[in-house]
PDB file of C-alpha atoms in Angstrom:
ATOM      1  CA  MET D   1     216.437  69.604-160.045  1.00 47.00           C
ATOM      2  CA  ARG D   2     218.265  66.370-159.241  1.00 51.00           C
ATOM      3  CA  ASN D   3     216.042  65.781-156.199  1.00 60.00           C
ATOM      4  CA  VAL D   4     212.950  66.192-158.373  1.00 56.00           C
ATOM      5  CA  ILE D   5     214.281  63.630-160.863  1.00 54.00           C
ATOM      6  CA  THR D   6     215.132  61.209-158.052  1.00 81.00           C
ATOM      7  CA  GLU D   7     211.679  61.575-156.497  1.00 84.00           C
ATOM      8  CA  ASN D   8     210.046  61.034-159.883  1.00 88.00           C
ATOM      9  CA  ASN D   9     212.160  57.913-160.382  1.00 91.00           C
ATOM     10  CA  LYS D  10     211.073  56.613-156.978  1.00 93.00           C
ATOM     11  CA  ARG D  11     207.430  57.137-157.804  1.00 95.00           C
ATOM     12  CA  LEU D  12     207.681  55.585-161.264  1.00 96.00           C
ATOM     13  CA  TYR D  13     209.535  52.563-159.863  1.00 97.00           C
ATOM     14  CA  SER D  14     206.940  52.212-157.100  1.00 97.00           C
ATOM     15  CA  ALA D  15     204.056  52.499-159.558  1.00 97.00           C
ATOM     16  CA  ILE D  16     205.523  49.728-161.720  1.00 98.00           C
ATOM     17  CA  GLY D  17     206.015  47.569-158.626  1.00 98.00           C
ATOM     18  CA  ALA D  18     202.432  48.180-157.502  1.00 98.00           C
ATOM     19  CA  VAL D  19     200.988  47.276-160.914  1.00 98.00           C
ATOM     20  CA  LEU D  20     203.034  44.072-161.170  1.00 98.00           C
ATOM     21  CA  GLY D  21     202.240  43.119-157.586  1.00 98.00           C
ATOM     22  CA  TRP D  22     198.481  43.578-157.843  1.00 99.00           C
ATOM     23  CA  PHE D  23     198.419  41.884-161.244  1.00 98.00           C
ATOM     24  CA  ALA D  24     200.131  38.797-159.817  1.00 99.00           C
ATOM     25  CA  ILE D  25     197.942  38.711-156.695  1.00 99.00           C
ATOM     26  CA  ILE D  26     194.660  39.071-158.588  1.00 98.00           C
ATOM     27  CA  LEU D  27     195.678  36.518-161.206  1.00 98.00           C
ATOM     28  CA  GLN D  28     196.740  34.035-158.520  1.00 98.00           C
ATOM     29  CA  CYS D  29     193.373  34.467-156.811  1.00 98.00           C
ATOM     30  CA  TYR D  30     191.595  33.809-160.109  1.00 98.00           C
ATOM     31  CA  LEU D  31     193.677  30.687-160.770  1.00 98.00           C
ATOM     32  CA  MET D  32     193.004  29.304-157.297  1.00 97.00           C
ATOM     33  CA  LEU D  33     189.271  29.850-157.694  1.00 98.00           C
ATOM     34  CA  HIS D  34     189.287  28.387-161.197  1.00 96.00           C
ATOM     35  CA  ASN D  35     191.187  25.264-160.090  1.00 94.00           C
ATOM     36  CA  ARG D  36     189.664  25.016-156.627  1.00 94.00           C
ATOM     37  CA  THR D  37     189.371  21.715-154.789  1.00 91.00           C
ATOM     38  CA  ALA D  38     187.204  23.187-152.020  1.00 94.00           C
ATOM     39  CA  ALA D  39     184.185  25.483-151.756  1.00 96.00           C
ATOM     40  CA  ILE D  40     184.701  29.119-152.764  1.00 97.00           C
ATOM     41  CA  PRO D  41     184.733  30.518-149.177  1.00 97.00           C
ATOM     42  CA  GLU D  42     187.298  27.913-148.088  1.00 97.00           C
ATOM     43  CA  THR D  43     189.375  28.532-151.220  1.00 97.00           C
ATOM     44  CA  LEU D  44     189.481  32.262-150.472  1.00 98.00           C
ATOM     45  CA  ILE D  45     190.479  31.600-146.862  1.00 98.00           C
ATOM     46  CA  ARG D  46     193.254  29.327-148.110  1.00 98.00           C
ATOM     47  CA  PHE D  47     194.342  31.985-150.615  1.00 98.00           C
ATOM     48  CA  PHE D  48     194.865  34.468-147.807  1.00 98.00           C
ATOM     49  CA  GLY D  49     196.479  31.713-145.733  1.00 98.00           C
ATOM     50  CA  PHE D  50     199.705  31.761-147.742  1.00 98.00           C
ATOM     51  CA  PHE D  51     202.566  33.860-146.367  1.00 98.00           C
ATOM     52  CA  THR D  52     203.544  34.587-149.969  1.00 98.00           C
ATOM     53  CA  ILE D  53     200.154  36.120-150.736  1.00 99.00           C
ATOM     54  CA  LEU D  54     199.910  38.126-147.521  1.00 99.00           C
ATOM     55  CA  THR D  55     203.427  39.478-147.924  1.00 99.00           C
ATOM     56  CA  ASN D  56     202.958  40.347-151.594  1.00 99.00           C
ATOM     57  CA  ILE D  57     199.749  42.187-150.680  1.00 99.00           C
ATOM     58  CA  LEU D  58     201.682  44.212-148.095  1.00 98.00           C
ATOM     59  CA  VAL D  59     204.417  44.914-150.640  1.00 99.00           C
ATOM     60  CA  ALA D  60     201.879  45.932-153.311  1.00 98.00           C
ATOM     61  CA  VAL D  61     200.149  48.260-150.836  1.00 98.00           C
ATOM     62  CA  CYS D  62     203.518  49.726-149.884  1.00 97.00           C
ATOM     63  CA  PHE D  63     204.515  50.272-153.514  1.00 97.00           C
ATOM     64  CA  ALA D  64     201.139  51.914-154.224  1.00 97.00           C
ATOM     65  CA  ILE D  65     201.565  54.337-151.317  1.00 96.00           C
ATOM     66  CA  LEU D  66     205.195  55.079-152.192  1.00 95.00           C
ATOM     67  CA  ALA D  67     204.066  55.959-155.719  1.00 94.00           C
ATOM     68  CA  VAL D  68     202.266  59.003-154.296  1.00 92.00           C
ATOM     69  CA  LYS D  69     203.960  59.649-150.933  1.00 87.00           C
ATOM     70  CA  PRO D  70     207.645  60.336-150.158  1.00 81.00           C
ATOM     71  CA  ILE D  71     209.461  58.081-147.703  1.00 81.00           C
ATOM     72  CA  ASP D  72     209.473  59.715-144.280  1.00 77.00           C
ATOM     73  CA  LYS D  73     209.854  58.269-140.786  1.00 75.00           C
ATOM     74  CA  ARG D  74     206.992  60.556-139.709  1.00 77.00           C
ATOM     75  CA  GLY D  75     204.875  59.792-142.764  1.00 79.00           C
ATOM     76  CA  PRO D  76     202.204  57.140-143.430  1.00 87.00           C
ATOM     77  CA  PHE D  77     202.956  53.725-141.936  1.00 92.00           C
ATOM     78  CA  PHE D  78     203.822  52.102-145.269  1.00 91.00           C
ATOM     79  CA  ALA D  79     206.066  55.031-146.240  1.00 91.00           C
ATOM     80  CA  ARG D  80     208.321  54.777-143.178  1.00 94.00           C
ATOM     81  CA  PRO D  81     211.872  53.427-143.627  1.00 95.00           C
ATOM     82  CA  SER D  82     211.387  50.914-140.792  1.00 96.00           C
ATOM     83  CA  THR D  83     208.210  49.534-142.374  1.00 97.00           C
ATOM     84  CA  VAL D  84     209.771  49.299-145.827  1.00 97.00           C
ATOM     85  CA  THR D  85     212.798  47.530-144.350  1.00 98.00           C
ATOM     86  CA  ALA D  86     210.599  45.054-142.474  1.00 98.00           C
ATOM     87  CA  LEU D  87     208.721  44.275-145.689  1.00 99.00           C
ATOM     88  CA  THR D  88     212.065  43.828-147.436  1.00 99.00           C
ATOM     89  CA  VAL D  89     212.948  41.173-144.861  1.00 99.00           C
ATOM     90  CA  PHE D  90     209.601  39.404-145.322  1.00 99.00           C
ATOM     91  CA  ILE D  91     209.638  39.396-149.132  1.00 99.00           C
ATOM     92  CA  ALA D  92     213.296  38.320-149.152  1.00 99.00           C
ATOM     93  CA  VAL D  93     212.345  35.263-147.074  1.00 99.00           C
ATOM     94  CA  VAL D  94     209.514  34.538-149.528  1.00 98.00           C
ATOM     95  CA  GLY D  95     211.993  34.526-152.395  1.00 98.00           C
ATOM     96  CA  ILE D  96     214.659  32.498-150.609  1.00 98.00           C
ATOM     97  CA  VAL D  97     212.352  29.787-149.259  1.00 97.00           C
ATOM     98  CA  TYR D  98     210.569  29.313-152.570  1.00 97.00           C
ATOM     99  CA  ASN D  99     213.662  29.275-154.757  1.00 97.00           C
ATOM    100  CA  VAL D 100     215.732  27.115-152.396  1.00 96.00           C
ATOM    101  CA  ILE D 101     213.046  24.659-151.216  1.00 94.00           C
ATOM    102  CA  LEU D 102     209.591  24.892-152.754  1.00 95.00           C
ATOM    103  CA  ARG D 103     210.475  25.473-156.421  1.00 94.00           C
ATOM    104  CA  PHE D 104     211.577  21.864-156.799  1.00 92.00           C
ATOM    105  CA  LEU D 105     208.387  20.367-155.372  1.00 92.00           C
ATOM    106  CA  TRP D 106     206.186  21.168-158.384  1.00 90.00           C
ATOM    107  CA  SER D 107     206.295  22.365-161.999  1.00 91.00           C
ATOM    108  CA  PRO D 108     203.703  25.090-162.694  1.00 93.00           C
ATOM    109  CA  GLN D 109     202.768  25.694-166.317  1.00 95.00           C
ATOM    110  CA  GLY D 110     201.296  28.552-168.337  1.00 96.00           C
ATOM    111  CA  LEU D 111     199.781  31.403-166.346  1.00 96.00           C
ATOM    112  CA  GLN D 112     200.603  29.686-163.054  1.00 97.00           C
ATOM    113  CA  PHE D 113     204.284  29.705-163.982  1.00 97.00           C
ATOM    114  CA  ILE D 114     204.139  33.443-164.752  1.00 97.00           C
ATOM    115  CA  VAL D 115     202.353  34.195-161.480  1.00 98.00           C
ATOM    116  CA  ASP D 116     204.797  32.077-159.499  1.00 98.00           C
ATOM    117  CA  GLU D 117     207.774  33.916-160.952  1.00 98.00           C
ATOM    118  CA  LEU D 118     206.187  37.290-160.259  1.00 98.00           C
ATOM    119  CA  LEU D 119     205.286  36.485-156.651  1.00 98.00           C
ATOM    120  CA  HIS D 120     208.423  34.572-155.682  1.00 98.00           C
ATOM    121  CA  SER D 121     211.195  36.082-157.813  1.00 98.00           C
ATOM    122  CA  VAL D 122     210.287  39.346-159.540  1.00 98.00           C
ATOM    123  CA  MET D 123     208.580  41.081-156.607  1.00 99.00           C
ATOM    124  CA  PRO D 124     211.281  40.131-154.068  1.00 99.00           C
ATOM    125  CA  VAL D 125     214.025  41.420-156.376  1.00 98.00           C
ATOM    126  CA  LEU D 126     212.108  44.615-157.204  1.00 98.00           C
ATOM    127  CA  PHE D 127     211.513  45.412-153.542  1.00 98.00           C
ATOM    128  CA  ILE D 128     215.054  44.593-152.415  1.00 98.00           C
ATOM    129  CA  VAL D 129     216.471  46.803-155.181  1.00 98.00           C
ATOM    130  CA  TYR D 130     214.074  49.578-154.137  1.00 97.00           C
ATOM    131  CA  TRP D 131     215.337  49.301-150.560  1.00 98.00           C
ATOM    132  CA  PHE D 132     218.978  49.562-151.609  1.00 96.00           C
ATOM    133  CA  ILE D 133     218.486  52.496-153.977  1.00 95.00           C
ATOM    134  CA  PHE D 134     215.728  54.644-152.525  1.00 94.00           C
ATOM    135  CA  VAL D 135     215.148  54.010-148.810  1.00 94.00           C
ATOM    136  CA  PRO D 136     216.770  56.462-146.339  1.00 93.00           C
ATOM    137  CA  LYS D 137     218.668  54.356-143.833  1.00 93.00           C
ATOM    138  CA  GLN D 138     219.733  56.793-141.124  1.00 92.00           C
ATOM    139  CA  SER D 139     216.777  56.052-138.843  1.00 91.00           C
ATOM    140  CA  LEU D 140     217.101  52.248-138.859  1.00 95.00           C
ATOM    141  CA  LYS D 141     218.041  50.768-135.471  1.00 95.00           C
ATOM    142  CA  TRP D 142     218.895  47.316-134.143  1.00 96.00           C
ATOM    143  CA  LYS D 143     215.917  47.589-131.799  1.00 96.00           C
ATOM    144  CA  ASN D 144     213.583  47.721-134.825  1.00 96.00           C
ATOM    145  CA  ILE D 145     214.209  44.038-135.520  1.00 97.00           C
ATOM    146  CA  LEU D 146     212.272  42.484-132.632  1.00 97.00           C
ATOM    147  CA  PRO D 147     208.889  44.039-133.552  1.00 98.00           C
ATOM    148  CA  TRP D 148     209.404  42.864-137.141  1.00 98.00           C
ATOM    149  CA  LEU D 149     209.204  39.259-135.923  1.00 98.00           C
ATOM    150  CA  ILE D 150     205.612  39.677-134.713  1.00 98.00           C
ATOM    151  CA  TYR D 151     204.121  39.216-138.188  1.00 98.00           C
ATOM    152  CA  PRO D 152     205.807  35.882-139.066  1.00 98.00           C
ATOM    153  CA  THR D 153     205.246  34.610-135.516  1.00 98.00           C
ATOM    154  CA  VAL D 154     201.510  35.344-135.625  1.00 98.00           C
ATOM    155  CA  TYR D 155     201.341  33.805-139.091  1.00 99.00           C
ATOM    156  CA  CYS D 156     202.918  30.536-137.921  1.00 98.00           C
ATOM    157  CA  ILE D 157     200.617  30.312-134.904  1.00 98.00           C
ATOM    158  CA  TYR D 158     197.555  30.983-137.070  1.00 98.00           C
ATOM    159  CA  SER D 159     198.629  28.392-139.652  1.00 98.00           C
ATOM    160  CA  LEU D 160     199.115  25.685-137.026  1.00 98.00           C
ATOM    161  CA  VAL D 161     195.865  26.434-135.195  1.00 98.00           C
ATOM    162  CA  ARG D 162     193.762  26.600-138.346  1.00 98.00           C
ATOM    163  CA  GLY D 163     195.554  23.601-139.820  1.00 97.00           C
ATOM    164  CA  ALA D 164     194.616  21.537-136.784  1.00 97.00           C
ATOM    165  CA  MET D 165     190.997  22.668-137.161  1.00 96.00           C
ATOM    166  CA  VAL D 166     190.495  22.093-140.908  1.00 96.00           C
ATOM    167  CA  ASN D 167     193.261  19.583-141.649  1.00 95.00           C
ATOM    168  CA  TRP D 168     194.953  21.823-144.251  1.00 97.00           C
ATOM    169  CA  TYR D 169     198.372  23.473-144.077  1.00 98.00           C
ATOM    170  CA  PRO D 170     199.621  26.053-146.607  1.00 97.00           C
ATOM    171  CA  TYR D 171     203.178  24.704-146.854  1.00 97.00           C
ATOM    172  CA  PRO D 172     204.706  21.216-146.663  1.00 96.00           C
ATOM    173  CA  PHE D 173     207.191  22.305-143.988  1.00 97.00           C
ATOM    174  CA  LEU D 174     204.216  23.254-141.774  1.00 97.00           C
ATOM    175  CA  ASP D 175     202.237  20.063-142.384  1.00 97.00           C
ATOM    176  CA  VAL D 176     201.883  18.504-138.949  1.00 97.00           C
ATOM    177  CA  ASN D 177     200.051  15.481-140.380  1.00 96.00           C
ATOM    178  CA  ILE D 178     203.134  14.444-142.331  1.00 97.00           C
ATOM    179  CA  LEU D 179     206.012  15.818-140.261  1.00 97.00           C
ATOM    180  CA  GLY D 180     204.660  15.897-136.710  1.00 97.00           C
ATOM    181  CA  TYR D 181     204.841  18.839-134.330  1.00 97.00           C
ATOM    182  CA  ASN D 182     208.497  18.382-133.380  1.00 98.00           C
ATOM    183  CA  LYS D 183     209.711  18.644-136.968  1.00 98.00           C
ATOM    184  CA  VAL D 184     207.332  21.497-137.795  1.00 98.00           C
ATOM    185  CA  LEU D 185     208.440  23.475-134.739  1.00 98.00           C
ATOM    186  CA  PHE D 186     212.056  22.836-135.744  1.00 98.00           C
ATOM    187  CA  ASN D 187     211.259  24.207-139.214  1.00 98.00           C
ATOM    188  CA  ILE D 188     209.588  27.274-137.713  1.00 98.00           C
ATOM    189  CA  VAL D 189     212.619  27.991-135.539  1.00 98.00           C
ATOM    190  CA  GLY D 190     214.800  27.709-138.628  1.00 98.00           C
ATOM    191  CA  MET D 191     212.554  30.142-140.474  1.00 97.00           C
ATOM    192  CA  MET D 192     212.650  32.631-137.617  1.00 98.00           C
ATOM    193  CA  ILE D 193     216.434  32.436-137.591  1.00 98.00           C
ATOM    194  CA  LEU D 194     216.388  33.248-141.315  1.00 98.00           C
ATOM    195  CA  PHE D 195     214.195  36.295-140.640  1.00 98.00           C
ATOM    196  CA  VAL D 196     216.609  37.479-137.945  1.00 98.00           C
ATOM    197  CA  ILE D 197     219.690  36.947-140.131  1.00 98.00           C
ATOM    198  CA  ILE D 198     218.241  38.947-143.018  1.00 98.00           C
ATOM    199  CA  ALA D 199     217.040  41.681-140.662  1.00 98.00           C
ATOM    200  CA  LEU D 200     220.477  41.916-139.042  1.00 98.00           C
ATOM    201  CA  LEU D 201     222.068  42.028-142.484  1.00 98.00           C
ATOM    202  CA  LEU D 202     219.860  44.873-143.713  1.00 98.00           C
ATOM    203  CA  VAL D 203     220.235  46.976-140.572  1.00 98.00           C
ATOM    204  CA  GLY D 204     223.977  46.309-140.620  1.00 97.00           C
ATOM    205  CA  ILE D 205     224.184  47.450-144.249  1.00 97.00           C
ATOM    206  CA  ALA D 206     222.113  50.514-143.382  1.00 96.00           C
ATOM    207  CA  LYS D 207     224.502  51.451-140.580  1.00 95.00           C
ATOM    208  CA  GLN D 208     227.543  50.969-142.821  1.00 94.00           C
ATOM    209  CA  ILE D 209     226.031  53.208-145.489  1.00 92.00           C
ATOM    210  CA  THR D 210     225.052  55.815-142.890  1.00 88.00           C
ATOM    211  CA  ASN D 211     228.525  55.810-141.310  1.00 86.00           C
ATOM    212  CA  ARG D 212     230.227  56.179-144.684  1.00 79.00           C
ATOM    213  CA  SER D 213     227.944  59.068-145.607  1.00 69.00           C
ATOM    214  CA  ALA D 214     228.679  60.760-142.275  1.00 61.00           C
ATOM    215  CA  GLY D 215     232.406  60.255-142.848  1.00 56.00           C
ATOM    216  CA  LYS D 216     232.236  61.908-146.257  1.00 55.00           C
ATOM    217  CA  ILE D 217     230.388  64.880-144.792  1.00 47.00           C
ATOM    218  CA  LEU D 218     233.011  65.240-142.073  1.00 41.00           C
TER     219      LEU D 218
END
C-alpha cells in the first residue's frame, strides 16, 4: 500500500512539474514573439537558442514522462535515473547562473517576471527536490558524468558558431563582440567546471545514500 501511495505521489508531483514547465515555456515563446526585434523565424531560432529554454523543455518532457512511467534504468530514456540526474545537473546550472549573475542585469516586469521565476527558480528547485526524494540512486556511477558534458559542450559550440554567423549571442558571457574569444572561452571553461562540480556532488550524494541504505540492510 505504501509503495502505491509513493508511486502516486511521484506521478502527481511530476504532473504538476510538467504543467508548470510547459506553461512557462509556451508563455515565454509568446512573449518573445510579441516583443520581437527580428523576423518571426529568427525570433523562434533565438528562442530555442537559449540554454534555459532547451533545458526547461527537456525537464518538462521528463516530468511528463515520469507522470505516467515509473523510474527504471531499463525504462524509457527520460525515465532512467542517469538521465534524470543529468537533467538535474543542467537545470541546477540554469538556476545558479541566472540567480548569481544574470538576475542583476535586467528587471523583468509583469508576465515576464513570472516566466523568469518559473524558468530560473521554480523549475530548478522542483526538479532538484524530485531528484532527492524520488530518484533511485543505486545505479549512478562516476563514469556517467563524462557523457553528461556532451550537451552543454555542443550547446556552447553551436552558440559561438551561430553567433559568428548572425552576430547574435544568447548570453552576455558568450558575446564575443563585447568580450572577445579569450574571455568567452574562459567563461565557458568556468561553466564546464560548474557542471562537473554539481555532477560530482550529486553522484557523491547518491553513493552516500546508497552506502547508508546498504549498511542498514546489513
